[in-house]
Coordinates of C-alpha atoms in Angstrom, one line a residue:
X2 CA -38.2 -145.0 -38.3
X3 CA -38.3 -142.0 -36.1
X4 CA -37.6 -143.2 -32.5
X5 CA -37.0 -140.0 -30.5
X6 CA -37.8 -136.3 -30.9
X7 CA -36.2 -133.9 -28.4
X8 CA -37.4 -130.3 -28.5
X9 CA -36.0 -127.4 -26.3
X10 CA -37.2 -123.8 -26.3
X11 CA -39.1 -124.0 -29.5
X12 CA -42.0 -121.5 -29.7
X13 CA -44.5 -122.7 -27.0
X14 CA -42.5 -125.8 -26.2
X15 CA -40.1 -125.5 -23.3
X16 CA -38.9 -129.1 -23.2
X17 CA -40.2 -132.3 -24.7
X18 CA -38.5 -135.6 -25.0
X19 CA -40.8 -137.9 -27.0
X20 CA -40.3 -141.6 -27.7
X21 CA -42.1 -142.8 -30.8
X22 CA -43.5 -146.2 -31.6
X23 CA -44.2 -148.3 -34.7
X24 CA -47.6 -148.2 -36.3
X25 CA -50.1 -145.4 -36.6
X26 CA -49.9 -142.6 -34.0
X27 CA -52.7 -140.1 -33.7
X28 CA -51.9 -136.6 -32.4
X29 CA -55.0 -134.7 -31.2
X30 CA -55.9 -131.7 -29.0
X31 CA -58.1 -128.7 -28.9
X32 CA -57.7 -126.0 -31.5
X33 CA -54.8 -123.6 -30.6
X34 CA -53.0 -126.0 -28.3
X35 CA -50.0 -126.2 -30.8
X36 CA -50.4 -129.6 -32.6
X37 CA -48.7 -128.2 -35.7
X38 CA -45.9 -126.8 -33.5
X39 CA -44.7 -130.4 -33.1
X40 CA -44.4 -130.8 -36.9
X41 CA -42.7 -127.4 -37.2
X42 CA -40.0 -128.5 -34.8
X43 CA -39.6 -131.8 -36.7
X44 CA -39.4 -129.8 -40.0
X45 CA -36.5 -127.7 -38.6
X46 CA -34.6 -130.8 -37.7
X47 CA -35.1 -132.0 -41.3
X48 CA -33.7 -128.8 -42.8
X49 CA -36.6 -126.4 -43.2
X50 CA -35.9 -122.6 -43.2
X51 CA -35.3 -121.2 -39.7
X52 CA -36.6 -117.9 -38.3
X53 CA -35.5 -116.3 -35.1
X54 CA -39.1 -115.9 -33.9
X55 CA -39.3 -119.7 -33.5
X56 CA -37.0 -119.4 -30.4
X57 CA -39.1 -119.5 -27.2
X58 CA -39.5 -116.0 -25.8
X59 CA -36.8 -115.2 -23.3
X60 CA -34.4 -118.0 -24.5
X61 CA -31.1 -117.7 -26.3
X62 CA -31.7 -120.6 -28.7
X63 CA -34.0 -123.5 -29.8
X64 CA -32.5 -127.0 -30.0
X65 CA -34.2 -129.9 -31.8
X66 CA -32.9 -133.4 -32.2
X67 CA -34.6 -136.2 -34.2
X68 CA -33.3 -139.8 -33.9
X69 CA -33.9 -142.4 -36.6
X70 CA -33.4 -146.1 -36.5
X71 CA -31.7 -147.2 -39.7
X72 CA -32.7 -150.9 -39.9
X73 CA -35.1 -150.5 -42.8
X74 CA -33.5 -147.6 -44.6
X75 CA -30.8 -149.0 -46.9
X76 CA -30.6 -145.9 -49.2
X77 CA -30.1 -143.6 -46.2
X78 CA -27.5 -145.9 -44.7
X79 CA -25.6 -145.8 -48.0
X80 CA -25.9 -142.0 -48.2
X81 CA -24.3 -141.7 -44.7
X82 CA -21.5 -144.1 -45.7
X83 CA -20.8 -142.1 -48.9
X84 CA -20.6 -138.9 -46.9
X85 CA -18.5 -140.3 -44.1
X86 CA -21.3 -139.7 -41.6
X87 CA -22.3 -143.3 -40.6
X88 CA -23.1 -143.9 -37.0
X89 CA -23.9 -147.5 -36.1
X90 CA -27.7 -148.3 -36.3
X91 CA -29.0 -144.8 -35.5
X92 CA -28.9 -141.4 -37.1
X93 CA -29.2 -138.1 -35.2
X94 CA -30.3 -135.0 -37.0
X95 CA -29.9 -131.8 -34.9
X96 CA -30.7 -128.2 -35.5
X97 CA -29.9 -125.2 -33.4
X98 CA -31.4 -121.8 -34.0
X99 CA -30.3 -118.7 -32.1
X100 CA -32.5 -115.7 -31.2
X101 CA -30.4 -113.7 -33.6
X102 CA -31.5 -115.9 -36.4
X103 CA -28.3 -117.9 -36.9
X104 CA -28.7 -121.6 -37.6
X105 CA -26.5 -124.7 -37.3
X106 CA -27.2 -128.2 -38.6
X107 CA -25.6 -131.5 -37.4
X108 CA -25.7 -135.1 -38.6
X109 CA -24.5 -137.6 -36.1
X110 CA -22.8 -134.8 -34.1
X111 CA -20.9 -133.5 -37.2
X112 CA -21.7 -130.0 -38.5
X113 CA -23.0 -130.1 -42.1
X114 CA -24.4 -127.7 -44.6
X115 CA -28.1 -127.4 -44.6
X116 CA -28.5 -128.9 -48.0
X117 CA -27.0 -132.1 -46.8
X118 CA -29.4 -132.5 -43.9
X119 CA -32.3 -131.8 -46.4
X120 CA -31.0 -134.4 -48.8
X121 CA -30.7 -137.0 -46.1
X122 CA -34.2 -136.2 -44.6
X123 CA -35.8 -137.1 -47.9
X124 CA -34.6 -140.7 -47.4
X125 CA -35.8 -140.8 -43.8
X126 CA -39.3 -139.3 -43.6
X127 CA -42.1 -138.0 -45.8
X128 CA -44.3 -135.2 -44.5
X129 CA -47.7 -134.7 -46.2
X130 CA -49.3 -131.4 -45.1
X131 CA -51.0 -128.4 -46.6
X132 CA -47.6 -126.6 -46.6
X133 CA -44.1 -127.7 -47.3
X134 CA -42.0 -130.9 -47.5
X135 CA -44.3 -132.7 -49.9
X136 CA -42.2 -135.1 -52.0
X137 CA -45.2 -136.0 -54.2
X138 CA -45.1 -132.6 -55.8
X139 CA -41.7 -133.6 -57.3
X140 CA -41.8 -135.6 -60.6
X141 CA -38.7 -137.4 -59.5
X142 CA -40.6 -139.0 -56.6
X143 CA -43.2 -140.2 -59.1
X144 CA -40.7 -142.2 -61.1
X145 CA -39.2 -143.6 -57.9
X146 CA -42.6 -144.7 -56.6
X147 CA -43.6 -146.3 -59.9
X148 CA -40.4 -148.2 -60.1
X149 CA -40.8 -149.4 -56.5
X150 CA -44.4 -150.3 -57.2
X151 CA -43.5 -152.5 -60.2
X152 CA -40.5 -153.8 -58.3
X153 CA -38.1 -152.9 -61.1
X154 CA -35.4 -151.0 -59.1
X155 CA -32.6 -153.4 -60.2
X156 CA -33.6 -152.9 -63.9
X157 CA -33.8 -149.1 -63.2
X158 CA -30.3 -149.2 -61.7
X159 CA -29.0 -151.1 -64.7
X160 CA -30.5 -148.6 -67.0
X161 CA -28.8 -145.8 -65.1
X162 CA -25.5 -147.6 -65.2
X163 CA -25.7 -148.2 -69.0
X164 CA -26.7 -144.6 -69.6
X165 CA -23.6 -143.3 -67.7
X166 CA -21.4 -145.7 -69.7
X167 CA -22.9 -144.5 -73.0
X168 CA -22.4 -140.9 -72.1
X169 CA -18.9 -141.5 -70.9
X170 CA -18.0 -143.2 -74.3
X171 CA -19.8 -140.5 -76.2
X172 CA -17.9 -137.8 -74.4
X173 CA -14.6 -139.5 -75.3
X174 CA -15.7 -139.8 -79.0
X175 CA -16.7 -136.1 -79.2
X176 CA -13.3 -135.0 -77.7
X177 CA -11.5 -137.3 -80.1
X178 CA -13.5 -136.0 -83.1
X179 CA -13.2 -132.4 -82.2
X180 CA -9.5 -132.7 -81.6
X181 CA -8.8 -134.6 -84.8
X182 CA -6.9 -131.7 -86.5
X183 CA -4.9 -131.0 -83.4
X184 CA -4.1 -134.6 -82.9
X185 CA -3.1 -135.0 -86.6
X186 CA -0.6 -132.1 -86.3
X187 CA 0.7 -133.7 -83.1
X188 CA 1.1 -137.0 -84.9
X189 CA 3.0 -135.4 -87.7
X190 CA 5.4 -133.7 -85.3
X191 CA 5.9 -136.9 -83.3
X192 CA 6.5 -138.9 -86.4
X193 CA 9.3 -136.4 -87.5
X194 CA 10.8 -136.3 -84.0
X195 CA 10.8 -140.1 -83.5
X196 CA 12.3 -140.6 -87.0
X197 CA 15.1 -138.2 -86.2
X198 CA 15.8 -140.0 -82.9
X199 CA 15.7 -143.4 -84.7
X200 CA 18.3 -142.1 -87.2
X201 CA 20.5 -140.8 -84.4
X202 CA 20.4 -144.3 -82.9
X203 CA 22.1 -143.3 -79.7
X204 CA 23.4 -146.4 -77.8
X205 CA 23.6 -146.7 -74.0
X206 CA 26.8 -145.3 -72.7
X207 CA 27.8 -144.0 -76.2
X208 CA 27.8 -140.4 -75.2
X209 CA 30.4 -140.7 -72.4
X210 CA 32.7 -142.9 -74.6
X211 CA 32.5 -140.3 -77.5
X212 CA 33.3 -137.4 -75.2
X213 CA 36.3 -139.2 -73.8
X214 CA 37.5 -140.3 -77.2
X215 CA 37.1 -136.7 -78.5
X216 CA 39.2 -135.4 -75.7
X217 CA 41.9 -138.0 -76.4
X218 CA 42.0 -137.5 -80.2
X219 CA 42.0 -133.7 -79.9
X220 CA 45.0 -133.7 -77.6
X221 CA 46.8 -136.8 -79.0
X222 CA 50.0 -134.9 -80.0
X223 CA 50.3 -133.1 -76.7
X224 CA 49.6 -136.2 -74.8
X225 CA 52.2 -138.2 -76.8
X226 CA 54.9 -135.6 -76.3
X227 CA 54.3 -135.1 -72.6
X228 CA 54.1 -138.9 -72.0
X229 CA 57.5 -139.3 -73.8
X230 CA 59.0 -136.6 -71.6
X231 CA 57.8 -138.4 -68.5
X232 CA 59.1 -141.7 -69.8
X233 CA 62.5 -140.2 -70.4
X234 CA 62.5 -138.9 -66.9
X235 CA 61.7 -142.3 -65.5
X236 CA 64.3 -144.2 -67.5
X237 CA 66.0 -142.2 -70.3
X238 CA 69.5 -141.9 -71.7
X239 CA 71.6 -138.8 -71.3
X240 CA 70.6 -137.4 -74.7
X241 CA 67.0 -137.6 -73.8
X242 CA 67.6 -135.9 -70.5
X243 CA 69.7 -133.1 -72.0
X244 CA 72.7 -134.4 -70.2
X245 CA 70.9 -135.0 -66.9
X246 CA 70.2 -138.3 -65.1
X247 CA 66.9 -140.2 -65.2
X248 CA 65.0 -141.0 -62.1
X249 CA 66.1 -144.7 -62.4
X250 CA 69.8 -143.6 -62.6
X251 CA 69.5 -141.3 -59.7
X252 CA 67.8 -144.0 -57.6
X253 CA 70.6 -146.5 -58.5
X254 CA 73.2 -143.9 -57.6
X255 CA 71.5 -143.2 -54.3
X256 CA 71.3 -146.9 -53.5
X257 CA 75.1 -147.3 -54.3
X258 CA 76.0 -144.6 -51.9
X259 CA 73.7 -146.0 -49.2
X260 CA 75.3 -149.4 -49.4
X261 CA 78.8 -147.9 -48.9
X262 CA 77.8 -146.6 -45.5
X263 CA 79.1 -148.6 -42.6
X264 CA 78.0 -149.8 -40.3
X265 CA 74.6 -150.8 -42.0
X266 CA 72.0 -150.1 -39.3
X267 CA 68.4 -151.3 -39.4
X268 CA 67.3 -147.7 -40.4
X269 CA 69.7 -147.7 -43.4
X270 CA 68.4 -151.2 -44.4
X271 CA 64.8 -149.9 -44.3
X272 CA 65.8 -146.9 -46.4
X273 CA 67.4 -149.2 -48.9
X274 CA 64.2 -151.2 -49.1
X275 CA 62.1 -148.1 -49.7
X276 CA 64.5 -146.9 -52.5
X277 CA 64.3 -150.4 -54.1
X278 CA 60.5 -150.3 -54.0
X279 CA 60.6 -146.8 -55.6
X280 CA 62.8 -148.2 -58.3
X281 CA 60.3 -151.0 -59.0
X282 CA 57.4 -148.5 -59.1
X283 CA 59.4 -146.3 -61.6
X284 CA 59.9 -149.3 -63.8
X285 CA 56.1 -150.1 -63.7
X286 CA 55.2 -146.5 -64.5
X287 CA 57.7 -146.4 -67.4
X288 CA 56.3 -149.6 -68.9
X289 CA 52.7 -148.3 -68.5
X290 CA 53.7 -145.0 -70.2
X291 CA 55.3 -146.9 -73.1
X292 CA 52.1 -148.9 -73.6
X293 CA 49.9 -145.8 -73.5
X294 CA 52.2 -144.0 -76.0
X295 CA 51.9 -146.9 -78.3
X296 CA 48.1 -146.8 -78.0
X297 CA 47.7 -143.1 -78.8
X298 CA 46.4 -142.6 -82.3
X299 CA 46.8 -139.3 -84.1
X300 CA 43.8 -139.7 -86.5
X301 CA 42.2 -136.4 -87.9
X302 CA 39.5 -138.4 -89.8
X303 CA 38.3 -140.2 -86.7
X304 CA 38.4 -136.9 -84.7
X305 CA 36.2 -135.3 -87.3
X306 CA 33.7 -138.2 -87.2
X307 CA 33.5 -138.2 -83.4
X308 CA 33.0 -134.4 -83.2
X309 CA 30.3 -134.6 -85.9
X310 CA 28.6 -137.3 -83.9
X311 CA 28.7 -135.3 -80.7
X312 CA 27.4 -132.2 -82.5
X313 CA 24.4 -134.2 -83.8
X314 CA 23.7 -135.4 -80.2
X315 CA 24.0 -131.9 -78.7
X316 CA 21.7 -130.5 -81.5
X317 CA 19.0 -133.0 -80.7
X318 CA 19.2 -132.3 -77.0
X319 CA 18.9 -128.5 -77.6
X320 CA 15.8 -129.1 -79.8
X321 CA 14.0 -130.9 -77.0
X322 CA 15.4 -128.7 -74.3
X323 CA 16.9 -131.6 -72.3
X324 CA 20.4 -132.7 -71.2
X325 CA 22.2 -135.0 -73.7
X326 CA 22.1 -137.9 -71.3
X327 CA 18.2 -137.6 -71.3
X328 CA 17.9 -138.3 -75.0
X329 CA 17.2 -142.1 -74.6
X330 CA 14.3 -141.5 -72.2
X331 CA 12.9 -138.8 -74.5
X332 CA 13.1 -141.3 -77.4
X333 CA 11.0 -143.9 -75.4
X334 CA 8.5 -141.2 -74.3
X335 CA 7.9 -139.9 -77.8
X336 CA 7.7 -143.3 -79.3
X337 CA 5.0 -144.4 -76.9
X338 CA 2.9 -141.3 -77.6
X339 CA 3.3 -141.8 -81.3
X340 CA 2.2 -145.4 -80.9
X341 CA -1.0 -144.3 -79.1
X342 CA -1.8 -141.7 -81.8
X343 CA -1.0 -144.0 -84.7
X344 CA -4.1 -144.9 -86.7
X345 CA -6.1 -141.9 -85.6
X346 CA -8.9 -142.5 -88.1
X347 CA -9.2 -146.1 -87.0
X348 CA -9.3 -145.1 -83.4
X349 CA -12.1 -142.6 -84.1
X350 CA -14.1 -145.3 -86.0
X351 CA -13.6 -147.8 -83.1
X352 CA -14.7 -145.2 -80.6
X353 CA -17.9 -144.4 -82.6
X354 CA -18.7 -148.1 -82.8
X355 CA -18.4 -148.4 -79.0
X356 CA -20.7 -145.4 -78.6
X357 CA -23.3 -147.0 -80.9
X358 CA -23.1 -150.3 -79.1
X359 CA -23.5 -148.7 -75.7
X360 CA -26.5 -146.7 -76.9
X361 CA -28.1 -149.8 -78.2
X362 CA -27.6 -151.6 -74.9
X363 CA -29.1 -148.6 -73.1
X364 CA -32.1 -148.3 -75.4
X365 CA -32.9 -152.0 -75.2
X366 CA -32.9 -151.9 -71.4
X367 CA -34.7 -148.6 -71.2
X368 CA -37.4 -149.9 -73.6
X369 CA -37.9 -153.0 -71.4
X370 CA -38.2 -150.8 -68.3
X371 CA -40.6 -148.5 -70.1
X372 CA -42.9 -151.5 -70.9
X373 CA -42.8 -152.5 -67.2
X374 CA -43.6 -149.0 -66.1
X375 CA -46.5 -148.6 -68.5
X376 CA -48.1 -151.8 -67.4
X377 CA -47.6 -151.0 -63.7
X378 CA -48.9 -147.4 -64.3
X379 CA -52.3 -148.8 -65.5
X380 CA -52.7 -150.9 -62.4
X381 CA -51.6 -148.2 -60.1
X382 CA -54.0 -145.7 -61.7
X383 CA -56.9 -148.1 -61.1
X384 CA -56.0 -148.8 -57.5
X385 CA -55.5 -145.1 -56.6
X386 CA -58.8 -144.1 -58.2
X387 CA -60.6 -146.7 -56.1
X388 CA -58.9 -145.2 -53.0
X389 CA -60.0 -141.7 -54.0
X390 CA -63.5 -142.8 -54.5
X391 CA -63.5 -144.2 -50.9
X392 CA -62.1 -140.9 -49.7
X393 CA -65.1 -139.0 -51.1
X394 CA -63.3 -137.9 -54.2
X395 CA -65.3 -140.0 -56.7
X396 CA -65.4 -137.2 -59.2
X397 CA -61.6 -137.1 -59.3
X398 CA -59.6 -139.0 -62.0
X399 CA -56.0 -139.9 -61.2
X400 CA -53.5 -140.9 -64.0
X401 CA -50.0 -142.2 -63.6
X402 CA -48.8 -141.0 -67.0
X403 CA -45.8 -142.7 -68.7
X404 CA -44.8 -141.1 -72.0
X405 CA -41.8 -142.1 -74.0
X406 CA -39.3 -139.4 -75.0
X407 CA -36.8 -141.0 -77.2
X408 CA -35.2 -137.7 -78.0
X409 CA -34.5 -136.9 -74.3
X410 CA -33.0 -140.0 -72.7
X411 CA -31.5 -139.7 -69.3
X412 CA -30.2 -141.9 -66.5
X413 CA -33.8 -142.8 -65.6
X414 CA -34.5 -144.2 -69.0
X415 CA -36.6 -142.9 -71.9
X416 CA -39.8 -142.1 -70.0
X417 CA -41.3 -138.9 -68.7
X418 CA -43.3 -140.0 -65.6
X419 CA -45.8 -137.7 -63.8
X420 CA -48.8 -138.2 -61.6
X421 CA -51.7 -136.2 -62.9
X422 CA -55.2 -135.5 -61.4
X423 CA -58.5 -134.1 -62.5
X424 CA -60.4 -133.2 -59.4
X425 CA -63.7 -132.6 -61.2
X426 CA -65.4 -134.4 -64.1
X427 CA -64.7 -132.7 -67.4
X428 CA -61.7 -130.8 -66.1
X429 CA -58.2 -131.4 -67.7
X430 CA -55.7 -133.4 -65.9
X431 CA -53.0 -131.3 -64.1
X432 CA -49.9 -132.0 -62.1
X433 CA -50.3 -132.6 -58.4
X434 CA -48.5 -129.3 -57.8
X435 CA -51.4 -127.5 -59.4
X436 CA -54.0 -128.9 -56.9
X437 CA -55.3 -125.8 -55.0
X438 CA -57.0 -127.5 -52.1
X439 CA -54.6 -128.7 -49.3
X440 CA -57.2 -131.2 -48.1
X441 CA -57.5 -132.7 -51.6
X442 CA -53.8 -132.9 -51.9
X443 CA -53.5 -134.7 -48.5
X444 CA -56.2 -137.2 -49.5
X445 CA -54.5 -137.8 -52.9
X446 CA -51.2 -138.3 -51.1
X447 CA -52.8 -140.7 -48.7
X448 CA -54.4 -142.7 -51.6
X449 CA -51.0 -142.9 -53.3
X450 CA -49.1 -143.9 -50.2
X451 CA -51.6 -146.7 -49.3
X452 CA -51.5 -148.0 -52.9
X453 CA -47.7 -148.1 -52.9
X454 CA -47.2 -149.0 -49.2
X455 CA -46.1 -152.6 -49.9
X456 CA -43.2 -151.5 -52.1
X457 CA -42.3 -148.0 -50.8
X458 CA -38.9 -147.5 -49.1
X459 CA -40.1 -144.6 -46.9
X460 CA -40.2 -145.8 -43.3
X461 CA -41.9 -142.8 -41.6
X462 CA -44.9 -140.9 -43.0
X463 CA -46.5 -137.8 -41.4
X464 CA -50.0 -136.6 -42.3
X465 CA -51.0 -133.1 -41.1
X466 CA -54.8 -132.8 -41.0
X467 CA -55.5 -135.2 -43.9
X468 CA -59.2 -135.2 -42.8
X469 CA -59.8 -131.5 -43.6
X470 CA -63.2 -131.2 -45.3
X471 CA -64.4 -134.7 -44.7
X472 CA -66.5 -136.5 -42.2
X473 CA -68.9 -139.5 -41.6
X474 CA -68.1 -142.6 -43.5
X475 CA -65.3 -141.0 -45.4
X476 CA -63.5 -140.2 -42.1
X477 CA -63.8 -143.9 -41.1
X478 CA -62.2 -144.8 -44.4
X479 CA -59.4 -142.4 -43.8
X480 CA -58.8 -143.9 -40.4
X481 CA -58.8 -147.4 -41.8
X482 CA -56.4 -146.4 -44.6
X483 CA -54.0 -144.8 -42.1
X484 CA -54.3 -147.9 -39.8
X485 CA -53.5 -150.1 -42.8
X486 CA -50.5 -147.9 -43.8
X487 CA -49.3 -148.0 -40.2
X488 CA -48.9 -151.8 -40.4
X489 CA -46.2 -151.3 -43.1
X490 CA -44.7 -147.9 -42.1
X491 CA -44.5 -145.6 -39.1
X492 CA -47.4 -143.1 -39.4
X493 CA -47.9 -139.9 -37.5
X494 CA -51.2 -138.2 -38.1
X495 CA -52.6 -134.9 -36.7
X496 CA -56.3 -135.1 -36.8
X497 CA -59.5 -133.4 -35.6
X498 CA -61.7 -136.4 -36.2
X499 CA -62.6 -139.1 -33.7
X500 CA -63.2 -141.6 -36.5
X501 CA -59.6 -141.2 -37.5
X502 CA -58.0 -141.1 -34.1
X503 CA -59.9 -144.2 -33.0
X504 CA -58.1 -146.3 -35.5
X505 CA -54.6 -145.4 -34.2
X506 CA -52.3 -147.9 -32.6
X507 CA -50.8 -145.1 -30.4
X508 CA -52.3 -141.8 -29.3
X509 CA -50.8 -138.5 -28.2
X510 CA -52.7 -135.6 -26.7
X511 CA -51.5 -132.0 -27.1
X512 CA -52.4 -129.4 -24.5
X513 CA -51.5 -125.8 -23.7
X514 CA -50.9 -124.7 -20.1
X515 CA -50.7 -121.2 -18.9
X516 CA -48.7 -120.3 -15.7
X517 CA -47.6 -116.8 -14.6
X518 CA -48.7 -115.4 -18.0
X519 CA -46.4 -117.9 -19.8
X520 CA -48.0 -120.5 -22.2
X521 CA -46.4 -123.9 -22.8
X522 CA -47.3 -126.7 -25.1
X523 CA -47.3 -130.2 -23.6
X524 CA -47.7 -133.6 -25.2
X525 CA -48.5 -136.8 -23.3
X526 CA -49.0 -140.4 -24.5
X527 CA -52.5 -141.7 -23.6
X528 CA -53.2 -145.1 -22.2
X529 CA -56.4 -146.9 -23.2
X530 CA -58.6 -145.2 -20.6
X531 CA -57.5 -141.7 -21.4
X532 CA -57.6 -142.5 -25.2
X533 CA -61.3 -143.3 -24.8
X534 CA -61.9 -140.1 -22.9
X535 CA -60.0 -138.1 -25.6
X536 CA -62.0 -139.6 -28.4
X537 CA -65.2 -138.9 -26.4
X538 CA -64.2 -135.3 -26.1
X539 CA -63.6 -135.1 -29.8
X540 CA -67.1 -136.4 -30.3
X541 CA -69.1 -134.3 -27.8
X542 CA -66.7 -131.5 -26.7
X543 CA -65.2 -130.9 -23.3
X544 CA -68.2 -132.2 -21.5
X545 CA -68.0 -136.0 -21.3
X546 CA -71.1 -138.1 -21.1
X547 CA -72.0 -141.8 -20.9
X548 CA -73.2 -141.7 -24.4
X549 CA -69.9 -140.1 -25.8
X550 CA -67.8 -142.6 -23.8
X551 CA -69.9 -145.5 -25.2
X552 CA -69.6 -144.1 -28.7
X553 CA -65.8 -143.8 -28.3
X554 CA -65.6 -147.4 -27.1
X555 CA -67.7 -148.5 -30.1
X556 CA -65.4 -146.7 -32.5
X557 CA -62.4 -148.4 -30.9
X558 CA -64.1 -151.8 -31.1
X559 CA -64.2 -152.1 -27.4
X560 CA -68.0 -152.1 -26.8

């Protein structure tokens, strides 16, 4: 519900800080005092179009803040959470308009686009006036009100969820069907590529081994010759060395000379040990060389096979524009994709079957919801027509129309729901947006809101002059209906009729003061005594009398 409304420098309002209560609140005052200015300021906070001429003369900007308690507004709370704008148990809507015509909007102190504050306001408050912000002119609100009235919101949500699932599957099917040729071509290419890689059958680590083997086989003769030369140098005979000494012979000769030196000092002993170790290392190197020479194979046939195998590997890597060592990963990737595309016709058939099943689930639920709606629409039509008769619109005929449109399903089901009205006997039924009289529209709105009050999720309702064109007993009925509605929702009502104001739980009086040629609108909450006086003024004019006071008390049930 709306708990506070703070207005600064808006038209004739210099500053107002209003605290609002539950129940029905009547807003009264003489003509021209600015009662509708209050609703204009509230409308700006809710996202209505801003004009620079709404800024109070001589001021730089107008600033309006509306505070809502969120206890009974689950949809609005969820909206705030989804948009990362949640703020405990209260919600603050703020609007600032400069004298140059610029406008800024805030939700819980965070700047937001104007469309966001408008979207949220529809979940917070409903204003019924002869001008803007009338949700009942939208067919979407008709469907929502009817579902709330027949208490089928869970079923409606299930219908919406199954519709979305049906459309999701259908989209997948259409994409699969439309891309069938392209996917078949892709399948054929993948099949060829994977088959080629299967035949290559490249094993882990095989590439490195083949490259090393190819180098060895290609250079086998050179490696053998050079290895034999090194072996001869280590421990060869004179012929092998072209008459020279091998390294082993040279080391033995050096050690013999060293041992002939006297005296043998510690340094010479260390040198002898080093030469001896060198001799041991030469022997080990010679033995290793002999083993390596024995293992070297000069095999032209094997070399040809290895080079052919490597050429096949390199060719495949060039085809796929990858490095040779990436072939194994590519093989896995293409095999997985081929597996997913295998059986394309079967996949298309399975997808079509899933679409048909999803549609059947949706249609069953939507048909069930449609039956509930049609039954509730008949009851709602009867109730609202009774309310209209009590509101001096006995010649009117209201119809909550539910027509099935199987060829146009949507996330709300298979129904086209619209509230229609014939304001005069014999006249065709028209949509509420076609109603010309603002007073008639206000009374129609009042009748609908009272009829759906027990199930409606709207916490705050505002009625701007719903009593236009009525009086007498009908005015009493309007007052009683608003009082009844105020027991379920917060109701703000601008009225000129004492019969309506007398039924209010709370009462505000609007007045206009003029000081130093400056006019200002003021609003005060009336206690019981002043409320009686205000109602008496509404009965008899500015001159109060004992009779008007007594009449006011009688209206308020205080006689």
